[in-house]
């Protein structure tokens, strides 16, 4: 079912008279596909969203139907255009941002997927990755890719399809099959097979791409046993990749911007310079800090990755992933049923003066950065007879901020000269004022929440718009309007007491 958001910025009569060109941003996420239309000022004129099926064949396995993904993207695009009152001929360019690491393998001639998309969350290849680490490949893989060997990334998923789908490896070696992350699959379908490409940011998440030489790496390809003929061309995030087919959108529109969702959000938050950082508060929390032209090798459990830029050369970023952010609030609502809506979490959290000594470590699928403990499981500590619903709810919201702060602290250790003073935020949970205030307090950083929190789609729009002249980088560098700033007010003594309590709870989780 398509949901249309009418919190849209209306296009003025003057802009219509000028026949202003628009950017269609396709935000293909883990649970839904969205189409957002931006005008030449970066304002939203229309947005449409459609959820699609989540497939769980076994415990720890997560899949999507690629055909359903594509159909949902086409449907929301048409709906958003209709709602905006413009036509496809008014679209200057398409920008694509996508769930990263998710793998699709399809037939080169027919476009038919040989298997469902294996989603980034899927843990089916965890044992395979453990064997590679035990065999001593971890350091070399990290040096080349900036990534730890983990089932999170694409390479092991591709290998699983080739080894477990009947005839897939033979067909791949004959050049009959193609691999792509979701952006590649969408471009291939939107262009009727004329575009077979990805961008640097998505390539950097496959564990097959050398982020220093900016190329597919033969050693990595051999390690995972993946035929190189399956791999797409890698292009800059901003630039014309090709054109949509008339039979799909009714017009040939340039696809001119592509980036993985978190790199797109970094760009959408205008974190163009070294030291600027953002956190997306979604199902998980994803933090990125721009490190400019330096690929900083993390010593504190972070990922070194490529970031999007408006030019031909990407820049670098440090990244930390928190696995359970908004998912912990969903757990309160859907499994414990102690809140009726996610928004109620703020009311309950503020109904108590503090957390009452209660700490929740939401390690539902392990702990991400900087711990990388995939087999850890959640704990709640400090419960007494006086513990109330408010204390439990507050401890869950606080846990999100603690996890974010752990990643920010690791970033500051890896880049001590940069000193993070403020962090830009977006994502659904960023609407929670209590969470944003506590994030500012516990990290002693200013938290900046923009008026338009659709930063992922906005980043894709900026990248596409820069390529076709709708946007200008100098204009984008100007300050945001309507930013809400949360300033830290907690004493250092209180901050240390609370953080020490959190780290004690984490140690209990890791040692449990």
Tab-separated table of C-alpha atoms in Angstrom:
chain	number	residue	atom	x	y	z
A	1	UNK	CA	0.000	0.000	0.000
A	2	UNK	CA	1.407	3.377	-1.008
A	3	UNK	CA	1.566	6.071	1.620
A	4	UNK	CA	1.866	9.644	0.407
A	5	UNK	CA	3.230	12.361	2.605
A	6	UNK	CA	1.679	15.772	2.197
A	7	UNK	CA	4.118	17.551	4.493
A	8	UNK	CA	5.379	18.920	1.193
A	9	UNK	CA	6.856	22.303	0.463
A	10	UNK	CA	4.544	23.813	-2.145
A	11	UNK	CA	6.039	24.904	-5.408
A	12	UNK	CA	5.364	28.587	-5.928
A	13	UNK	CA	3.524	29.955	-8.957
A	14	UNK	CA	6.658	31.836	-9.924
A	15	UNK	CA	8.697	28.625	-9.993
A	16	UNK	CA	6.060	26.919	-12.125
A	17	UNK	CA	6.125	29.821	-14.578
A	18	UNK	CA	9.875	29.420	-14.862
A	19	UNK	CA	9.352	25.708	-15.664
A	20	UNK	CA	11.745	24.860	-12.861
A	21	UNK	CA	13.435	21.508	-13.228
A	22	UNK	CA	13.063	18.924	-10.490
A	23	UNK	CA	15.102	16.011	-9.165
A	24	UNK	CA	13.526	12.611	-8.528
A	25	UNK	CA	15.341	10.887	-5.661
A	26	UNK	CA	14.770	7.141	-5.299
A	27	UNK	CA	15.458	6.046	-1.727
A	28	UNK	CA	15.388	2.253	-1.777
A	29	UNK	CA	15.597	1.158	1.852
A	30	UNK	CA	15.569	-2.073	3.804
A	31	UNK	CA	11.827	-2.133	4.478
A	32	UNK	CA	10.359	0.264	1.911
A	33	UNK	CA	10.956	2.167	-1.301
A	34	UNK	CA	10.419	5.920	-1.434
A	35	UNK	CA	10.370	8.477	-4.191
A	36	UNK	CA	10.992	12.089	-3.217
A	37	UNK	CA	10.761	15.005	-5.624
A	38	UNK	CA	12.912	18.028	-4.820
A	39	UNK	CA	12.741	21.445	-6.440
A	40	UNK	CA	15.694	23.618	-7.405
A	41	UNK	CA	15.966	24.937	-3.841
A	42	UNK	CA	16.179	21.472	-2.305
A	43	UNK	CA	12.611	21.612	-0.983
A	44	UNK	CA	10.320	18.573	-1.043
A	45	UNK	CA	7.389	18.905	-3.416
A	46	UNK	CA	6.047	15.375	-3.080
A	47	UNK	CA	6.941	12.050	-1.506
A	48	UNK	CA	5.520	8.548	-1.846
A	49	UNK	CA	6.427	5.387	0.016
A	50	UNK	CA	5.610	1.700	-0.308
A	51	UNK	CA	6.622	-1.126	2.000
A	52	UNK	CA	7.509	-4.518	0.579
A	53	UNK	CA	7.832	-8.067	1.843
A	54	UNK	CA	10.500	-9.143	4.318
A	55	UNK	CA	11.423	-12.808	3.828
A	56	UNK	CA	12.913	-14.907	6.659
A	57	UNK	CA	13.587	-18.453	5.335
A	58	UNK	CA	15.503	-19.503	8.467
A	59	UNK	CA	16.623	-17.972	11.746
A	60	UNK	CA	19.170	-15.253	10.960
A	61	UNK	CA	18.396	-15.272	7.213
A	62	UNK	CA	16.880	-12.183	5.583
A	63	UNK	CA	15.835	-11.901	1.922
A	64	UNK	CA	13.903	-9.623	-0.437
A	65	UNK	CA	12.252	-10.284	-3.795
A	66	UNK	CA	14.228	-8.150	-6.318
A	67	UNK	CA	11.264	-7.966	-8.702
A	68	UNK	CA	9.057	-6.618	-5.914
A	69	UNK	CA	11.720	-4.031	-5.054
A	70	UNK	CA	11.800	-2.812	-8.650
A	71	UNK	CA	8.012	-2.744	-8.955
A	72	UNK	CA	7.726	-0.734	-5.743
A	73	UNK	CA	10.280	1.805	-7.012
A	74	UNK	CA	8.387	2.312	-10.277
A	75	UNK	CA	5.059	2.616	-8.443
A	76	UNK	CA	6.197	5.230	-5.913
A	77	UNK	CA	7.962	7.212	-8.650
A	78	UNK	CA	4.797	7.474	-10.725
A	79	UNK	CA	2.735	8.294	-7.655
A	80	UNK	CA	5.102	11.038	-6.446
A	81	UNK	CA	5.160	12.662	-9.888
A	82	UNK	CA	1.359	12.579	-10.064
A	83	UNK	CA	1.023	14.079	-6.588
A	84	UNK	CA	3.513	16.861	-7.372
A	85	UNK	CA	1.493	18.111	-10.311
A	86	UNK	CA	4.434	17.904	-12.710
A	87	UNK	CA	5.259	15.485	-15.518
A	88	UNK	CA	8.225	13.219	-16.107
A	89	UNK	CA	9.497	15.741	-18.665
A	90	UNK	CA	9.976	18.193	-15.775
A	91	UNK	CA	12.458	15.829	-14.098
A	92	UNK	CA	16.000	16.981	-14.820
A	93	UNK	CA	17.660	13.900	-13.322
A	94	UNK	CA	17.181	10.850	-11.147
A	95	UNK	CA	19.271	10.210	-8.051
A	96	UNK	CA	19.435	6.772	-6.426
A	97	UNK	CA	20.328	5.885	-2.867
A	98	UNK	CA	20.005	2.355	-1.584
A	99	UNK	CA	20.340	-0.173	1.191
A	100	UNK	CA	23.997	-1.123	1.069
A	101	UNK	CA	25.679	-4.546	0.961
A	102	UNK	CA	22.486	-6.315	-0.162
A	103	UNK	CA	23.269	-8.725	-3.014
A	104	UNK	CA	21.327	-9.503	-6.207
A	105	UNK	CA	22.507	-11.913	-8.929
A	106	UNK	CA	20.544	-12.033	-12.179
A	107	UNK	CA	20.569	-13.416	-15.711
A	108	UNK	CA	22.386	-11.121	-18.129
A	109	UNK	CA	19.894	-11.703	-20.960
A	110	UNK	CA	16.538	-12.001	-19.230
A	111	UNK	CA	17.088	-9.926	-16.094
A	112	UNK	CA	15.597	-12.748	-14.044
A	113	UNK	CA	17.154	-13.022	-10.547
A	114	UNK	CA	18.629	-16.457	-9.867
A	115	UNK	CA	17.808	-16.116	-6.173
A	116	UNK	CA	16.189	-13.632	-3.808
A	117	UNK	CA	18.239	-10.623	-2.747
A	118	UNK	CA	20.330	-11.530	0.298
A	119	UNK	CA	19.956	-8.575	2.643
A	120	UNK	CA	22.774	-6.855	4.536
A	121	UNK	CA	21.238	-8.052	7.829
A	122	UNK	CA	21.486	-11.718	6.826
A	123	UNK	CA	23.894	-13.807	8.928
A	124	UNK	CA	23.933	-17.037	6.866
A	125	UNK	CA	27.586	-16.558	5.917
A	126	UNK	CA	28.852	-15.865	9.458
A	127	UNK	CA	30.615	-19.238	9.804
A	128	UNK	CA	32.202	-18.857	6.360
A	129	UNK	CA	33.556	-15.452	7.411
A	130	UNK	CA	34.785	-16.877	10.721
A	131	UNK	CA	36.806	-19.473	8.794
A	132	UNK	CA	38.417	-16.776	6.646
A	133	UNK	CA	39.390	-14.851	9.755
A	134	UNK	CA	40.747	-17.994	11.400
A	135	UNK	CA	42.827	-18.636	8.284
A	136	UNK	CA	44.501	-15.258	8.764
A	137	UNK	CA	42.996	-13.220	5.917
A	138	UNK	CA	41.565	-10.466	8.109
A	139	UNK	CA	44.472	-8.034	8.061
A	140	UNK	CA	44.960	-8.136	4.286
A	141	UNK	CA	41.236	-7.704	3.642
A	142	UNK	CA	41.122	-4.716	5.996
A	143	UNK	CA	44.180	-3.113	4.422
A	144	UNK	CA	42.597	-3.267	0.988
A	145	UNK	CA	38.938	-2.575	1.789
A	146	UNK	CA	38.824	-0.815	5.150
A	147	UNK	CA	36.362	-3.516	6.260
A	148	UNK	CA	36.549	-6.339	8.793
A	149	UNK	CA	35.658	-9.753	7.403
A	150	UNK	CA	31.998	-10.054	8.274
A	151	UNK	CA	28.747	-11.491	6.913
A	152	UNK	CA	27.458	-7.901	6.829
A	153	UNK	CA	29.265	-7.199	3.560
A	154	UNK	CA	28.525	-8.437	0.045
A	155	UNK	CA	31.347	-10.766	-1.005
A	156	UNK	CA	30.421	-13.774	1.121
A	157	UNK	CA	26.775	-13.425	0.072
A	158	UNK	CA	27.706	-13.586	-3.625
A	159	UNK	CA	29.835	-16.655	-2.963
A	160	UNK	CA	26.906	-18.295	-1.143
A	161	UNK	CA	24.600	-17.820	-4.149
A	162	UNK	CA	27.199	-19.203	-6.554
A	163	UNK	CA	27.784	-22.239	-4.333
A	164	UNK	CA	24.198	-22.967	-3.316
A	165	UNK	CA	22.001	-22.139	-6.314
A	166	UNK	CA	22.066	-25.001	-8.788
A	167	UNK	CA	24.162	-24.189	-11.848
A	168	UNK	CA	24.896	-20.618	-10.720
A	169	UNK	CA	28.670	-20.911	-10.547
A	170	UNK	CA	28.958	-22.526	-13.972
A	171	UNK	CA	26.672	-19.885	-15.494
A	172	UNK	CA	28.620	-17.083	-13.810
A	173	UNK	CA	31.922	-18.407	-15.141
A	174	UNK	CA	30.398	-18.504	-18.632
A	175	UNK	CA	29.545	-14.793	-18.296
A	176	UNK	CA	25.777	-15.355	-18.123
A	177	UNK	CA	25.161	-13.838	-14.681
A	178	UNK	CA	25.600	-10.333	-13.292
A	179	UNK	CA	26.022	-9.170	-9.707
A	180	UNK	CA	24.967	-5.886	-8.265
A	181	UNK	CA	24.065	-4.115	-5.091
A	182	UNK	CA	20.543	-2.694	-5.230
A	183	UNK	CA	21.594	0.501	-7.023
A	184	UNK	CA	23.120	-1.530	-9.863
A	185	UNK	CA	20.052	-3.730	-10.227
A	186	UNK	CA	17.726	-0.713	-10.283
A	187	UNK	CA	19.791	1.102	-12.916
A	188	UNK	CA	19.961	-2.024	-15.038
A	189	UNK	CA	16.185	-2.425	-14.911
A	190	UNK	CA	15.371	1.291	-15.300
A	191	UNK	CA	17.579	1.497	-18.386
A	192	UNK	CA	16.365	-1.797	-19.913
A	193	UNK	CA	19.800	-3.322	-19.427
A	194	UNK	CA	21.854	-0.464	-20.884
A	195	UNK	CA	23.462	0.584	-17.574
A	196	UNK	CA	25.601	-1.905	-15.680
A	197	UNK	CA	27.393	0.234	-13.139
A	198	UNK	CA	27.707	1.225	-9.499
A	199	UNK	CA	29.430	4.067	-7.672
A	200	UNK	CA	32.483	4.159	-5.416
A	201	UNK	CA	30.482	4.176	-2.177
A	202	UNK	CA	28.518	1.021	-2.955
A	203	UNK	CA	31.557	-0.735	-4.412
A	204	UNK	CA	33.462	-0.003	-1.211
A	205	UNK	CA	30.904	-2.049	0.785
A	206	UNK	CA	31.293	-5.275	-1.201
A	207	UNK	CA	34.637	-6.362	0.347
A	208	UNK	CA	35.906	-6.808	-3.220
A	209	UNK	CA	36.989	-3.215	-3.902
A	210	UNK	CA	40.382	-1.681	-3.142
A	211	UNK	CA	39.483	1.712	-1.668
A	212	UNK	CA	43.018	3.022	-2.139
A	213	UNK	CA	43.521	2.084	-5.809
A	214	UNK	CA	39.803	2.584	-6.573
A	215	UNK	CA	39.359	-0.683	-8.457
A	216	UNK	CA	38.065	-4.224	-8.113
A	217	UNK	CA	40.865	-6.218	-6.506
A	218	UNK	CA	41.961	-9.460	-8.164
A	219	UNK	CA	43.265	-10.954	-4.912
A	220	UNK	CA	39.910	-10.386	-3.194
A	221	UNK	CA	37.998	-11.689	-6.200
A	222	UNK	CA	40.082	-14.887	-6.088
A	223	UNK	CA	39.704	-15.213	-2.303
A	224	UNK	CA	35.917	-15.263	-2.552
A	225	UNK	CA	35.840	-17.166	-5.851
A	226	UNK	CA	33.796	-14.616	-7.786
A	227	UNK	CA	34.194	-14.326	-11.584
A	228	UNK	CA	35.241	-10.769	-12.428
A	229	UNK	CA	32.865	-10.682	-15.412
A	230	UNK	CA	29.980	-10.442	-12.947
A	231	UNK	CA	31.142	-7.103	-11.536
A	232	UNK	CA	29.763	-3.716	-12.668
A	233	UNK	CA	31.704	-0.670	-13.821
A	234	UNK	CA	32.494	1.727	-10.960
A	235	UNK	CA	31.799	5.434	-11.557
A	236	UNK	CA	31.833	8.658	-9.476
A	237	UNK	CA	28.746	9.236	-7.321
A	238	UNK	CA	27.855	12.435	-9.182
A	239	UNK	CA	27.698	12.173	-12.965
A	240	UNK	CA	25.506	10.761	-15.704
A	241	UNK	CA	25.420	6.960	-15.485
A	242	UNK	CA	22.977	6.646	-18.379
A	243	UNK	CA	19.300	7.187	-19.120
A	244	UNK	CA	16.016	5.617	-18.095
A	245	UNK	CA	14.156	3.693	-20.772
A	246	UNK	CA	11.027	5.300	-22.234
A	247	UNK	CA	9.021	2.152	-21.554
A	248	UNK	CA	9.733	2.485	-17.820
A	249	UNK	CA	9.277	6.180	-17.050
A	250	UNK	CA	7.874	7.417	-20.343
A	251	UNK	CA	10.956	9.564	-20.870
A	252	UNK	CA	14.720	9.278	-21.172
A	253	UNK	CA	15.890	10.883	-17.926
A	254	UNK	CA	19.544	10.923	-16.873
A	255	UNK	CA	20.426	8.899	-13.805
A	256	UNK	CA	23.020	11.311	-12.494
A	257	UNK	CA	23.614	10.575	-8.817
A	258	UNK	CA	24.171	7.308	-6.926
A	259	UNK	CA	25.341	6.612	-3.397
A	260	UNK	CA	24.796	4.086	-0.636
A	261	UNK	CA	22.257	5.319	1.865
A	262	UNK	CA	24.621	6.394	4.627
A	263	UNK	CA	27.053	8.153	2.303
A	264	UNK	CA	24.078	9.873	0.683
A	265	UNK	CA	22.911	11.046	4.111
A	266	UNK	CA	26.406	12.396	4.856
A	267	UNK	CA	26.278	14.369	1.609
A	268	UNK	CA	22.677	15.451	2.216
A	269	UNK	CA	23.729	16.820	5.600
A	270	UNK	CA	26.361	18.859	3.702
A	271	UNK	CA	29.232	17.242	5.592
A	272	UNK	CA	31.572	18.165	2.769
A	273	UNK	CA	34.658	18.927	4.874
A	274	UNK	CA	37.023	16.878	7.009
A	275	UNK	CA	35.850	16.454	10.590
A	276	UNK	CA	32.159	16.950	9.845
A	277	UNK	CA	29.979	14.077	11.050
A	278	UNK	CA	26.422	12.795	10.934
A	279	UNK	CA	24.339	10.098	12.581
A	280	UNK	CA	21.260	8.546	11.043
A	281	UNK	CA	18.847	7.364	13.740
A	282	UNK	CA	16.940	4.613	11.977
A	283	UNK	CA	16.417	0.920	12.669
A	284	UNK	CA	20.124	0.998	13.384
A	285	UNK	CA	22.286	4.069	13.810
A	286	UNK	CA	24.950	4.799	11.232
A	287	UNK	CA	27.634	7.366	11.963
A	288	UNK	CA	30.027	8.730	9.375
A	289	UNK	CA	32.777	11.311	9.716
A	290	UNK	CA	34.378	12.865	6.658
A	291	UNK	CA	38.172	12.410	6.730
A	292	UNK	CA	38.875	14.238	3.471
A	293	UNK	CA	41.458	12.723	1.166
A	294	UNK	CA	42.962	10.588	3.945
A	295	UNK	CA	41.892	6.983	4.404
A	296	UNK	CA	42.247	6.832	8.189
A	297	UNK	CA	43.070	3.341	9.414
A	298	UNK	CA	40.962	2.803	12.500
A	299	UNK	CA	42.528	1.359	15.628
A	300	UNK	CA	39.250	1.501	17.543
A	301	UNK	CA	36.794	-0.776	15.766
A	302	UNK	CA	35.571	1.489	12.966
A	303	UNK	CA	35.265	0.985	9.230
A	304	UNK	CA	37.247	2.997	6.700
A	305	UNK	CA	35.014	3.647	3.716
A	306	UNK	CA	34.574	5.830	0.662
A	307	UNK	CA	32.272	8.837	0.846
A	308	UNK	CA	30.393	10.575	-1.953
A	309	UNK	CA	31.624	13.834	-3.409
A	310	UNK	CA	30.457	16.238	-6.062
A	311	UNK	CA	33.601	15.628	-8.112
A	312	UNK	CA	35.189	12.713	-9.912
A	313	UNK	CA	37.278	11.630	-6.921
A	314	UNK	CA	35.558	10.328	-3.785
A	315	UNK	CA	36.677	11.322	-0.324
A	316	UNK	CA	37.030	9.031	2.671
A	317	UNK	CA	35.087	8.543	5.879
A	318	UNK	CA	35.202	6.646	9.122
A	319	UNK	CA	32.020	4.748	9.865
A	320	UNK	CA	30.517	3.040	12.850
A	321	UNK	CA	27.308	1.017	12.756
A	322	UNK	CA	24.977	0.606	15.728
A	323	UNK	CA	22.847	-2.449	14.994
A	324	UNK	CA	19.875	-1.678	17.263
A	325	UNK	CA	18.733	1.925	17.394
A	326	UNK	CA	15.094	2.520	16.521
A	327	UNK	CA	14.741	-1.273	16.505
A	328	UNK	CA	14.961	-1.161	20.295
A	329	UNK	CA	11.987	1.209	20.429
A	330	UNK	CA	10.093	-1.092	18.053
A	331	UNK	CA	10.864	-3.934	20.488
A	332	UNK	CA	9.258	-1.955	23.318
A	333	UNK	CA	6.196	-1.403	21.149
A	334	UNK	CA	5.771	-4.707	19.311
A	335	UNK	CA	7.208	-7.400	21.597
A	336	UNK	CA	7.011	-5.999	25.169
A	337	UNK	CA	3.983	-3.830	24.316
A	338	UNK	CA	4.847	-1.312	27.027
A	339	UNK	CA	4.222	1.557	24.587
A	340	UNK	CA	1.528	1.925	21.956
A	341	UNK	CA	3.509	4.054	19.500
A	342	UNK	CA	7.153	4.961	19.048
A	343	UNK	CA	6.297	8.581	19.881
A	344	UNK	CA	5.052	7.520	23.337
A	345	UNK	CA	8.605	6.534	24.274
A	346	UNK	CA	9.461	10.204	24.777
A	347	UNK	CA	6.518	10.731	27.150
A	348	UNK	CA	7.411	7.713	29.289
A	349	UNK	CA	11.111	8.596	29.346
A	350	UNK	CA	10.314	12.058	30.664
A	351	UNK	CA	7.901	10.687	33.269
A	352	UNK	CA	10.878	9.721	35.469
A	353	UNK	CA	13.700	11.908	36.751
A	354	UNK	CA	16.442	9.521	35.643
A	355	UNK	CA	17.011	5.919	34.576
A	356	UNK	CA	16.786	4.646	38.161
A	357	UNK	CA	20.057	2.773	37.693
A	358	UNK	CA	18.599	0.705	34.840
A	359	UNK	CA	20.675	0.096	31.691
A	360	UNK	CA	19.467	-1.763	28.611
A	361	UNK	CA	22.024	-3.126	26.148
A	362	UNK	CA	19.935	-3.932	23.041
A	363	UNK	CA	22.271	-6.514	21.517
A	364	UNK	CA	19.415	-8.255	19.684
A	365	UNK	CA	21.688	-9.181	16.754
A	366	UNK	CA	24.990	-8.620	18.533
A	367	UNK	CA	26.839	-5.366	19.044
A	368	UNK	CA	28.282	-3.338	16.185
A	369	UNK	CA	31.044	-0.753	16.337
A	370	UNK	CA	33.274	-0.380	18.188
A	371	UNK	CA	32.727	-3.815	19.801
A	372	UNK	CA	31.959	-6.056	16.793
A	373	UNK	CA	30.491	-8.786	18.972
A	374	UNK	CA	28.035	-10.638	16.671
A	375	UNK	CA	27.156	-13.293	19.229
A	376	UNK	CA	26.395	-10.939	22.142
A	377	UNK	CA	22.768	-10.866	23.254
A	378	UNK	CA	20.784	-8.169	25.011
A	379	UNK	CA	20.686	-7.511	28.741
A	380	UNK	CA	18.855	-5.272	31.191
A	381	UNK	CA	20.746	-4.500	34.381
A	382	UNK	CA	19.977	-2.603	37.584
A	383	UNK	CA	16.337	-3.617	37.952
A	384	UNK	CA	14.865	-3.188	41.459
A	385	UNK	CA	11.384	-3.476	42.944
A	386	UNK	CA	10.982	0.243	42.252
A	387	UNK	CA	11.755	-0.040	38.532
A	388	UNK	CA	8.855	1.299	36.478
A	389	UNK	CA	7.810	1.262	32.863
A	390	UNK	CA	9.262	4.772	32.564
A	391	UNK	CA	12.688	3.571	33.737
A	392	UNK	CA	12.726	0.719	31.212
A	393	UNK	CA	11.631	2.961	28.340
A	394	UNK	CA	14.116	5.662	29.319
A	395	UNK	CA	16.939	3.132	29.537
A	396	UNK	CA	16.179	1.960	25.991
A	397	UNK	CA	16.266	5.500	24.577
A	398	UNK	CA	19.425	6.230	26.532
A	399	UNK	CA	21.005	3.049	25.138
A	400	UNK	CA	20.758	4.482	21.623
A	401	UNK	CA	22.631	7.618	22.697
A	402	UNK	CA	25.267	5.599	24.584
A	403	UNK	CA	25.952	3.462	21.524
A	404	UNK	CA	26.213	6.551	19.311
A	405	UNK	CA	28.588	8.133	21.819
A	406	UNK	CA	30.784	5.017	21.854
A	407	UNK	CA	31.232	5.375	18.087
A	408	UNK	CA	31.888	9.126	18.294
A	409	UNK	CA	34.501	8.514	20.999
A	410	UNK	CA	36.213	5.957	18.737
A	411	UNK	CA	36.227	8.487	15.876
A	412	UNK	CA	37.866	11.085	18.086
A	413	UNK	CA	40.517	8.576	19.143
A	414	UNK	CA	41.264	7.724	15.503
A	415	UNK	CA	41.330	11.420	14.499
A	416	UNK	CA	42.394	13.280	17.647
A	417	UNK	CA	43.286	16.452	15.757
A	418	UNK	CA	39.796	16.909	14.298
A	419	UNK	CA	37.734	17.115	17.486
A	420	UNK	CA	34.040	16.600	16.783
A	421	UNK	CA	32.151	19.603	18.148
A	422	UNK	CA	28.774	18.971	16.563
A	423	UNK	CA	26.947	16.172	14.826
A	424	UNK	CA	24.174	16.420	12.248
A	425	UNK	CA	21.283	13.989	12.705
A	426	UNK	CA	18.483	12.536	10.609
A	427	UNK	CA	16.267	9.458	10.477
A	428	UNK	CA	12.949	8.693	12.116
A	429	UNK	CA	14.184	8.541	15.717
A	430	UNK	CA	15.801	11.986	15.408
A	431	UNK	CA	12.288	13.415	15.884
A	432	UNK	CA	12.487	12.314	19.536
A	433	UNK	CA	13.547	15.442	21.453
A	434	UNK	CA	14.450	13.513	24.607
A	435	UNK	CA	16.803	11.265	22.646
A	436	UNK	CA	18.413	14.222	20.894
A	437	UNK	CA	18.936	16.118	24.176
A	438	UNK	CA	20.428	13.058	25.846
A	439	UNK	CA	22.678	12.423	22.835
A	440	UNK	CA	23.988	15.988	23.134
A	441	UNK	CA	24.452	15.645	26.894
A	442	UNK	CA	26.184	12.271	27.022
A	443	UNK	CA	28.581	13.116	24.200
A	444	UNK	CA	29.158	16.795	25.038
A	445	UNK	CA	28.499	17.608	21.369
A	446	UNK	CA	25.980	19.925	19.808
A	447	UNK	CA	23.320	17.980	17.916
A	448	UNK	CA	21.935	19.637	14.781
A	449	UNK	CA	18.613	18.484	13.386
A	450	UNK	CA	17.728	20.049	10.001
A	451	UNK	CA	14.231	21.109	9.029
A	452	UNK	CA	14.277	18.527	6.217
A	453	UNK	CA	15.279	15.231	7.816
A	454	UNK	CA	15.061	13.248	4.555
A	455	UNK	CA	18.834	13.579	4.319
A	456	UNK	CA	19.375	10.291	2.494
A	457	UNK	CA	17.075	11.215	-0.389
A	458	UNK	CA	18.347	14.796	-0.320
A	459	UNK	CA	21.931	13.580	-0.704
A	460	UNK	CA	20.985	11.560	-3.782
A	461	UNK	CA	19.166	14.618	-5.156
A	462	UNK	CA	22.158	16.875	-4.525
A	463	UNK	CA	24.513	14.444	-6.290
A	464	UNK	CA	22.209	14.182	-9.309
A	465	UNK	CA	21.395	17.890	-9.355
A	466	UNK	CA	25.060	18.908	-9.257
A	467	UNK	CA	25.740	16.718	-12.279
A	468	UNK	CA	23.049	18.371	-14.411
A	469	UNK	CA	23.362	21.942	-13.153
A	470	UNK	CA	20.227	22.163	-10.987
A	471	UNK	CA	22.335	22.746	-7.863
A	472	UNK	CA	25.571	24.639	-7.265
A	473	UNK	CA	28.119	23.410	-4.709
A	474	UNK	CA	28.792	26.945	-3.459
A	475	UNK	CA	25.111	27.429	-2.702
A	476	UNK	CA	24.966	24.092	-0.916
A	477	UNK	CA	27.791	25.179	1.368
A	478	UNK	CA	25.691	27.979	2.798
A	479	UNK	CA	24.131	27.373	6.253
A	480	UNK	CA	20.913	25.396	6.596
A	481	UNK	CA	17.713	27.235	7.433
A	482	UNK	CA	15.465	25.979	10.224
A	483	UNK	CA	18.053	23.853	12.044
A	484	UNK	CA	17.174	22.807	15.612
A	485	UNK	CA	20.257	22.819	17.843
A	486	UNK	CA	20.462	20.704	21.000
A	487	UNK	CA	23.255	21.945	23.265
A	488	UNK	CA	24.828	19.813	26.009
A	489	UNK	CA	23.964	20.897	29.565
A	490	UNK	CA	25.015	17.879	31.658
A	491	UNK	CA	27.865	18.233	34.129
A	492	UNK	CA	31.051	16.307	33.446
A	493	UNK	CA	30.634	14.447	36.733
A	494	UNK	CA	27.133	13.245	35.811
A	495	UNK	CA	28.265	12.363	32.296
A	496	UNK	CA	31.070	10.193	33.644
A	497	UNK	CA	28.808	8.472	36.183
A	498	UNK	CA	26.246	7.543	33.563
A	499	UNK	CA	28.815	6.485	30.959
A	500	UNK	CA	30.637	4.313	33.509
A	501	UNK	CA	27.316	2.609	34.293
A	502	UNK	CA	26.705	1.969	30.602
A	503	UNK	CA	30.158	0.491	30.036
A	504	UNK	CA	29.693	-1.772	33.064
A	505	UNK	CA	26.454	-3.069	31.509
A	506	UNK	CA	28.225	-3.625	28.165
A	507	UNK	CA	30.979	-5.627	29.893
A	508	UNK	CA	28.338	-7.799	31.550
A	509	UNK	CA	26.757	-8.373	28.139
A	510	UNK	CA	30.042	-9.270	26.470
A	511	UNK	CA	31.072	-11.588	29.321
A	512	UNK	CA	27.617	-13.150	29.722
